[in-house]
Short mmCIF file of C-alpha atoms in Angstrom, two decimals:
data_model
loop_
_atom_site.label_atom_id
_atom_site.label_comp_id
_atom_site.label_asym_id
_atom_site.label_seq_id
_atom_site.Cartn_x
_atom_site.Cartn_y
_atom_site.Cartn_z
CA ARG L 1 -32.21 -3.50 117.26
CA LEU L 2 -29.47 -2.68 114.76
CA TRP L 3 -29.32 -6.03 112.74
CA GLY L 4 -29.87 -8.14 115.91
CA ARG L 5 -28.63 -5.44 118.40
CA SER L 6 -31.22 -4.09 120.53
CA VAL L 7 -31.90 -0.22 120.33
CA ILE L 8 -35.45 -0.08 121.79
CA SER L 9 -37.39 -2.86 123.03
CA GLY L 10 -40.53 -3.30 124.75
CA ARG L 11 -44.13 -2.32 123.93
CA SER L 12 -45.87 1.27 122.92
CA ARG L 13 -49.13 2.03 121.88
CA GLY L 14 -50.81 5.00 120.67
CA ARG L 15 -50.00 8.70 120.65
CA HIS L 16 -49.09 8.67 124.28
CA SER L 17 -46.03 6.26 123.69
CA PRO L 18 -43.05 6.95 125.96
CA LEU L 19 -41.35 6.76 122.75
CA GLY L 20 -43.15 10.07 121.62
CA GLU L 21 -45.84 10.55 119.15
CA GLY L 22 -45.59 8.28 116.22
CA GLY L 23 -43.84 5.22 117.37
CA MET L 24 -41.12 3.09 117.65
CA GLY L 25 -37.15 3.26 117.76
CA THR L 26 -36.47 0.02 115.82
CA LEU L 27 -34.36 0.10 112.77
CA TRP L 28 -33.45 -3.40 112.08
CA GLY L 29 -35.09 -6.70 113.60
CA GLY L 30 -36.02 -6.57 117.30
CA TRP L 31 -38.28 -8.01 119.75
CA VAL L 32 -41.86 -8.54 118.82
CA GLU L 33 -43.26 -5.19 119.18
CA LEU L 34 -46.56 -4.02 118.44
CA ALA L 35 -47.27 -0.01 117.86
CA THR L 36 -50.02 1.91 116.63
CA THR L 37 -48.20 5.05 115.00
CA THR L 38 -49.05 8.34 112.94
CA THR L 39 -48.17 6.36 109.97
CA GLY L 40 -50.04 3.06 110.84
CA PHE L 41 -49.65 -0.29 112.60
CA CYS L 42 -46.45 -1.96 112.72
CA GLU L 43 -45.35 -5.47 113.91
CA VAL L 44 -41.84 -6.44 114.48
CA ILE L 45 -40.66 -9.97 114.33
CA PRO L 46 -37.70 -11.26 116.41
CA THR L 47 -34.60 -11.39 114.38
CA ALA L 48 -33.53 -15.02 113.92
CA GLU L 49 -30.90 -17.44 112.62
CA GLY L 50 -30.10 -16.50 108.95
CA CYS L 51 -30.42 -12.84 109.30
CA GLU L 52 -26.92 -12.33 108.48
CA VAL L 53 -27.32 -13.93 105.19
CA LEU L 54 -30.31 -11.89 104.34
CA PHE L 55 -27.96 -8.72 105.41
CA LEU L 56 -25.33 -9.90 103.14
CA TRP L 57 -27.69 -10.20 100.37
CA TRP L 58 -29.25 -6.78 100.83
CA VAL L 59 -25.82 -5.19 101.06
CA SER L 60 -24.65 -6.76 97.83
CA MET L 61 -27.84 -5.45 96.11
CA LEU L 62 -27.25 -2.16 97.20
CA ALA L 63 -23.81 -2.30 95.76
CA LEU L 64 -25.25 -4.01 92.36
CA ALA L 65 -28.77 -2.67 92.16
CA VAL L 66 -28.16 0.76 93.51
CA GLY L 67 -24.59 1.83 93.15
CA GLY L 68 -23.95 -0.04 89.75
CA THR L 69 -27.24 0.78 88.19
CA ALA L 70 -26.67 4.41 89.08
CA THR L 71 -23.23 4.55 87.61
CA LEU L 72 -24.26 2.77 84.41
CA PHE L 73 -27.65 4.74 83.91
CA GLY L 74 -25.99 8.03 84.32
CA TYR L 75 -23.01 7.31 81.95
CA THR L 76 -25.61 6.03 79.44
CA TRP L 77 -27.89 9.05 79.94
CA MET L 78 -24.84 11.38 79.13
CA VAL L 79 -23.63 9.56 76.15
CA ILE L 80 -26.71 9.17 74.46
CA ALA L 81 -27.88 11.88 72.26
CA PRO L 82 -31.29 10.86 70.60
CA PRO L 83 -31.53 11.70 66.76
CA ASP L 84 -35.22 11.31 66.85
CA ALA L 85 -38.74 11.14 68.71
CA TYR L 86 -38.28 7.08 69.03
CA GLY L 87 -34.88 7.42 70.59
CA LEU L 88 -35.99 10.08 72.77
CA ALA L 89 -38.92 8.09 74.04
CA MET L 90 -36.58 4.91 74.63
CA LYS L 91 -34.41 7.04 76.62
CA TRP L 92 -36.99 8.48 78.90
CA LEU L 93 -39.24 5.12 79.27
CA ALA L 94 -36.00 3.66 81.10
CA VAL L 95 -36.35 6.16 83.81
CA PRO L 96 -39.51 4.89 85.68
CA TRP L 97 -37.95 1.34 85.60
CA VAL L 98 -34.53 2.37 87.03
CA VAL L 99 -35.80 4.56 89.66
CA GLU L 100 -38.64 1.81 90.75
CA SER L 101 -35.72 -0.96 90.95
CA MET L 102 -33.31 1.20 93.03
CA TRP L 103 -36.19 2.28 95.35
CA ARG L 104 -37.24 -1.45 95.86
CA THR L 105 -33.81 -2.47 96.27
CA VAL L 106 -33.38 0.14 99.33
CA PHE L 107 -36.80 -0.81 100.82
CA PRO L 108 -37.80 -4.29 99.90
CA SER L 109 -41.25 -5.73 100.64
CA LEU L 110 -43.65 -8.60 99.94
CA TYR L 111 -47.17 -7.24 99.25
CA LEU L 112 -49.64 -10.02 100.63
CA GLN L 113 -47.31 -10.78 103.74
CA ARG L 114 -47.14 -7.23 104.37
CA PHE L 115 -43.51 -7.70 105.18
CA ALA L 116 -41.00 -4.81 104.91
CA PHE L 117 -37.33 -4.18 105.90
CA PHE L 118 -38.11 -0.86 107.63
CA ASN L 119 -40.78 0.99 109.85
CA THR L 120 -41.17 3.93 107.44
CA PRO L 121 -43.99 5.21 105.04
CA LEU L 122 -40.88 4.78 102.63
CA ASN L 123 -41.40 0.99 102.78
CA ALA L 124 -45.04 1.08 102.79
CA ILE L 125 -46.48 -1.79 100.83
CA LEU L 126 -48.72 0.63 98.78
CA THR L 127 -45.60 2.66 97.76
CA ASP L 128 -43.85 -0.05 96.58
CA ARG L 129 -46.93 -1.35 94.48
CA CYS L 130 -47.14 2.28 92.98
CA PHE L 131 -43.41 2.46 92.20
CA ALA L 132 -43.81 -1.05 90.66
CA PHE L 133 -46.86 -0.10 88.36
CA VAL L 134 -45.00 2.91 87.00
CA GLY L 135 -41.76 1.04 86.40
CA GLU L 136 -43.20 -1.89 84.68
CA MET L 137 -45.52 -0.17 82.30
CA GLY L 138 -42.43 1.80 81.58
CA TRP L 139 -40.48 -1.35 80.67
CA VAL L 140 -43.18 -3.26 78.86
CA SER L 141 -43.98 -0.05 76.78
CA GLN L 142 -40.30 0.43 76.15
CA THR L 143 -40.04 -3.27 74.67
CA ALA L 144 -43.15 -3.07 72.64
CA LEU L 145 -42.07 0.28 71.06
CA ALA L 146 -38.83 -1.09 69.86
CA LEU L 147 -40.61 -4.11 68.27
CA SER L 148 -42.94 -1.77 66.71
CA HIS L 149 -40.30 0.52 65.32
CA ILE L 150 -38.09 -2.32 63.84
CA ASP L 151 -41.15 -3.88 62.12
CA ARG L 152 -41.81 -0.29 60.69
CA GLU L 153 -38.41 -0.14 59.46
CA CYS L 154 -39.01 -3.52 57.62
CA THR L 155 -41.79 -2.33 55.45
CA ALA L 156 -41.57 -0.02 52.32
CA SER L 157 -44.64 2.10 53.60
CA GLY L 158 -42.92 2.53 57.10
CA LYS L 159 -46.41 1.51 58.66
CA GLY L 160 -45.49 -1.91 59.58
CA ARG L 161 -47.38 -5.21 59.32
CA PRO L 162 -50.91 -4.83 61.11
CA LEU L 163 -50.29 -8.11 62.91
CA ILE L 164 -47.05 -7.24 64.50
CA GLN L 165 -48.14 -3.67 65.35
CA LEU L 166 -51.34 -5.08 67.11
CA SER L 167 -49.07 -7.38 69.11
CA ALA L 168 -47.15 -4.46 70.52
CA ILE L 169 -50.25 -2.73 71.41
CA LEU L 170 -51.75 -5.83 72.84
CA ALA L 171 -48.67 -6.69 74.95
CA VAL L 172 -48.92 -3.14 76.72
CA VAL L 173 -52.86 -3.48 77.18
CA VAL L 174 -52.42 -6.97 78.53
CA TYR L 175 -49.46 -5.93 81.09
CA ALA L 176 -51.81 -3.10 82.14
CA LEU L 177 -54.49 -5.59 82.99
CA ALA L 178 -51.59 -7.62 84.90
CA GLU L 179 -51.04 -4.48 87.00
CA GLY L 180 -54.78 -4.00 87.88
CA ILE L 181 -54.82 -7.62 89.07
CA SER L 182 -51.66 -6.81 91.06
CA PHE L 183 -53.40 -3.93 92.85
CA TYR L 184 -56.23 -6.07 93.64
CA ASN L 185 -54.07 -9.22 95.00
CA MET L 186 -52.07 -6.35 97.04
CA ALA L 187 -55.09 -5.09 98.72
CA THR L 188 -57.19 -8.60 99.29
CA THR L 189 -53.77 -10.48 100.18
CA ASN L 190 -55.43 -13.34 98.22
CA GLU L 191 -52.62 -15.61 96.57
CA TRP L 192 -54.91 -16.86 93.96
CA TRP L 193 -54.93 -13.46 92.54
CA ALA L 194 -51.07 -13.34 92.82
CA ALA L 195 -50.80 -16.25 90.73
CA ALA L 196 -53.31 -14.66 88.18
CA GLU L 197 -51.06 -11.63 87.97
CA VAL L 198 -47.88 -13.26 87.05
CA PHE L 199 -49.95 -15.84 84.69
CA VAL L 200 -51.29 -12.57 82.88
CA ASP L 201 -48.19 -10.67 82.57
CA ALA L 202 -46.53 -13.64 81.04
CA VAL L 203 -49.15 -13.65 78.65
CA GLY L 204 -48.21 -9.98 77.59
CA TYR L 205 -44.94 -11.37 76.44
CA VAL L 206 -46.25 -14.52 74.89
CA VAL L 207 -48.21 -12.02 72.35
CA MET L 208 -44.96 -10.65 71.16
CA ALA L 209 -43.01 -13.93 70.47
CA PRO L 210 -44.46 -14.72 67.12
CA SER L 211 -43.71 -11.26 66.08
CA ALA L 212 -39.95 -11.41 67.21
CA LEU L 213 -39.47 -14.96 65.84
CA TYR L 214 -41.06 -13.81 62.44
CA LEU L 215 -38.71 -10.69 62.06
CA ILE L 216 -35.72 -12.62 62.94
CA ALA L 217 -36.27 -15.72 60.82
CA THR L 218 -37.54 -13.85 57.35
CA GLN L 219 -36.41 -10.32 57.71
CA ASP L 220 -32.94 -8.38 56.89
CA LEU L 221 -32.51 -6.59 60.03
CA GLY L 222 -29.26 -5.02 59.26
CA GLY L 223 -26.74 -7.89 59.56
CA LYS L 224 -26.22 -10.16 62.57
CA THR L 225 -24.43 -7.69 64.96
CA SER L 226 -27.01 -5.03 64.30
CA SER L 227 -28.89 -3.72 67.24
CA GLY L 228 -32.23 -4.81 65.55
CA THR L 229 -31.05 -8.35 65.11
CA LEU L 230 -30.05 -8.67 68.66
CA PHE L 231 -33.02 -7.05 70.09
CA CYS L 232 -35.13 -9.29 67.98
CA GLY L 233 -33.07 -12.50 68.94
CA ILE L 234 -33.11 -11.51 72.60
CA LEU L 235 -36.78 -11.08 72.65
CA ALA L 236 -37.78 -14.18 70.84
CA VAL L 237 -35.90 -16.10 73.58
CA PHE L 238 -37.23 -13.93 76.63
CA CYS L 239 -41.03 -14.27 74.98
CA VAL L 240 -40.54 -17.98 75.62
CA VAL L 241 -38.33 -18.40 78.65
CA TYR L 242 -40.04 -15.64 80.73
CA PRO L 243 -43.43 -17.08 80.39
CA LEU L 244 -42.25 -20.73 80.96
CA TYR L 245 -40.78 -19.31 84.44
CA ASN L 246 -44.10 -17.62 85.45
CA PHE L 247 -46.26 -20.42 84.33
CA PHE L 248 -44.31 -23.21 85.82
CA LEU L 249 -42.68 -21.84 88.97
CA ASP L 250 -44.18 -18.50 89.93
CA VAL L 251 -47.88 -19.66 89.68
CA PRO L 252 -47.43 -23.15 91.34
CA LEU L 253 -45.62 -20.99 94.11
CA TYR L 254 -48.48 -18.62 94.64
CA MET L 255 -51.12 -21.60 94.41
CA LYS L 256 -49.29 -23.30 97.13
CA ARG L 257 -49.54 -20.30 99.27
CA TYR L 258 -53.15 -19.80 98.47
CA HIS L 259 -54.21 -23.34 99.36
CA ALA L 260 -52.39 -23.11 102.39
CA ASP L 261 -54.25 -19.91 103.42
CA GLN L 262 -57.63 -21.62 102.57
CA ALA L 263 -56.47 -24.73 104.64
CA ALA L 264 -55.74 -22.12 107.59
CA GLY L 265 -59.15 -20.31 107.14
CA LYS L 266 -57.61 -17.07 106.04
CA THR L 267 -60.22 -14.06 105.58
CA TYR L 268 -59.28 -11.54 102.79
CA PHE L 269 -59.80 -7.94 102.78
CA PRO L 270 -62.48 -5.98 100.75
CA PHE L 271 -60.40 -4.16 97.93
CA TRP L 272 -60.54 -0.56 99.23
CA ALA L 273 -60.12 -1.63 103.21
CA GLY L 274 -57.23 -3.58 101.94
CA VAL L 275 -55.57 -0.33 100.18
CA GLU L 276 -55.82 1.46 103.18
CA ASP L 277 -54.39 -1.48 105.17
CA ALA L 278 -51.26 -1.76 102.56
CA ALA L 279 -50.75 2.13 102.96
CA THR L 280 -50.80 2.04 106.90
CA ARG L 281 -49.85 -1.63 108.26
CA LYS L 282 -46.42 -3.41 107.68
CA THR L 283 -44.58 -6.52 109.26
CA VAL L 284 -40.91 -5.61 109.82
CA THR L 285 -39.02 -8.79 109.53
CA HIS L 286 -35.23 -9.89 108.88
CA ARG L 287 -35.81 -13.51 108.92
CA LEU L 288 -34.59 -15.44 106.04
CA GLN L 289 -37.36 -17.74 106.10
CA ASP L 290 -39.61 -14.85 105.59
CA TRP L 291 -37.75 -13.70 102.44
CA GLU L 292 -35.90 -16.69 101.09
CA GLN L 293 -38.44 -17.74 98.53
CA ASP L 294 -38.44 -14.48 96.92
CA LEU L 295 -35.05 -13.56 96.92
CA GLY L 296 -34.34 -15.12 93.45
CA TRP L 297 -36.82 -13.15 91.67
CA MET L 298 -36.18 -9.97 93.39
CA THR L 299 -32.30 -10.31 92.62
CA MET L 300 -32.92 -10.89 88.82
CA TYR L 301 -35.48 -8.15 88.89
CA PHE L 302 -33.73 -5.30 90.40
CA THR L 303 -30.39 -5.97 88.62
CA VAL L 304 -30.66 -7.89 85.11
CA GLY L 305 -34.27 -6.67 84.68
CA CYS L 306 -33.30 -3.18 85.18
CA TRP L 307 -30.16 -3.16 83.24
CA SER L 308 -32.12 -4.49 80.17
CA ALA L 309 -34.10 -1.34 80.53
CA ILE L 310 -30.81 1.01 80.35
CA LEU L 311 -29.54 -1.17 77.21
CA LEU L 312 -33.05 -0.22 75.39
CA MET L 313 -32.18 3.16 75.98
CA TRP L 314 -29.55 2.84 72.76
CA ALA L 315 -33.05 2.45 70.81
CA PRO L 316 -32.37 -0.77 68.74
CA ARG L 317 -32.82 -0.29 64.89
CA VAL L 318 -32.34 -1.96 61.56
CA ARG L 319 -30.31 0.66 59.98
CA PRO L 320 -28.75 3.69 61.74
CA HIS L 321 -30.55 6.87 61.68
CA PRO L 322 -29.52 9.28 58.88
CA SER L 323 -28.02 11.73 61.08
CA THR L 324 -25.59 9.10 62.65
CA ARG L 325 -24.88 7.46 59.27
CA GLY L 326 -23.34 10.89 58.22
CA LYS L 327 -21.15 10.92 61.51
CA ALA L 328 -20.03 7.10 60.83
CA ALA L 329 -19.14 8.06 57.23
CA LEU L 330 -16.96 10.87 58.67
CA ILE L 331 -15.18 8.73 60.95
CA ARG L 332 -14.28 6.21 58.38
CA LEU L 333 -12.88 9.07 56.25
CA ASP L 334 -10.72 10.27 58.90
CA THR L 335 -9.52 6.55 59.64
CA LYS L 336 -8.34 6.42 55.89
CA CYS L 337 -6.82 9.68 56.02
#
């Protein structure tokens, strides 16, 4: 079906399918079809009421999270000329997060349910998780690097305060642990580990909260409108709000699913068998009921979350780099003349 309109229906199995080697001709929705293809096993769930709402969400996301993000990122990339290694690192660390968010907007999936929008290896569950790993590590590294740099700017030695520097490093380490847990829950399809993942990645930001609060409360960060002040203020709020969201909304959501699975007697994959399953099996569905609980976080993740990485490409500072201060002075002189 093409969003509720049948293209090819029926059942096909194996290499000798009448559809040819590799499979099915379904682009969106369709009858319940089971096919063993050269890329794995796919089930297509019949499109039901609400698919139009999901379609409108997806098209809107293509406009915002692909078209809008590509435009914003392209403009920012062209106008930013990093004056130092810090600025260069902040610019490049945005790339994985931006690419990942755009990719996952085009090819949405839900790991544990093995839900996907399209029957293609590009929409494989394992592909999605690998993109997420690289992108999310780039994002937390970008955030931690900015915190570390601002702290170093606030000390005479330029080395920063040990506890703040440690919190920046610890945030990346804790987030890497959360990514490992995410691979494990993806493989096993165990919702308990999904709850553990969002709990641990929230802790990655909790450890930066005291550092951001200390800097904003006690240090001269270059004035109320400096990029250093804005960054620390936003980070201080985010390091409270985001963990609260995970602790009180995300964790209960996954635990509710876990208890439902337990009551149904669900069995879980061993890790490596689950990795193979995530690489080769998916359930193509466009029923709103299959996606609606996750549309909120996906919308925020692929738009606002991604755009935050683009803003961080400007590399927040307490004071402008010497090379940019010279340019600013010339601009002021030209204005007076």
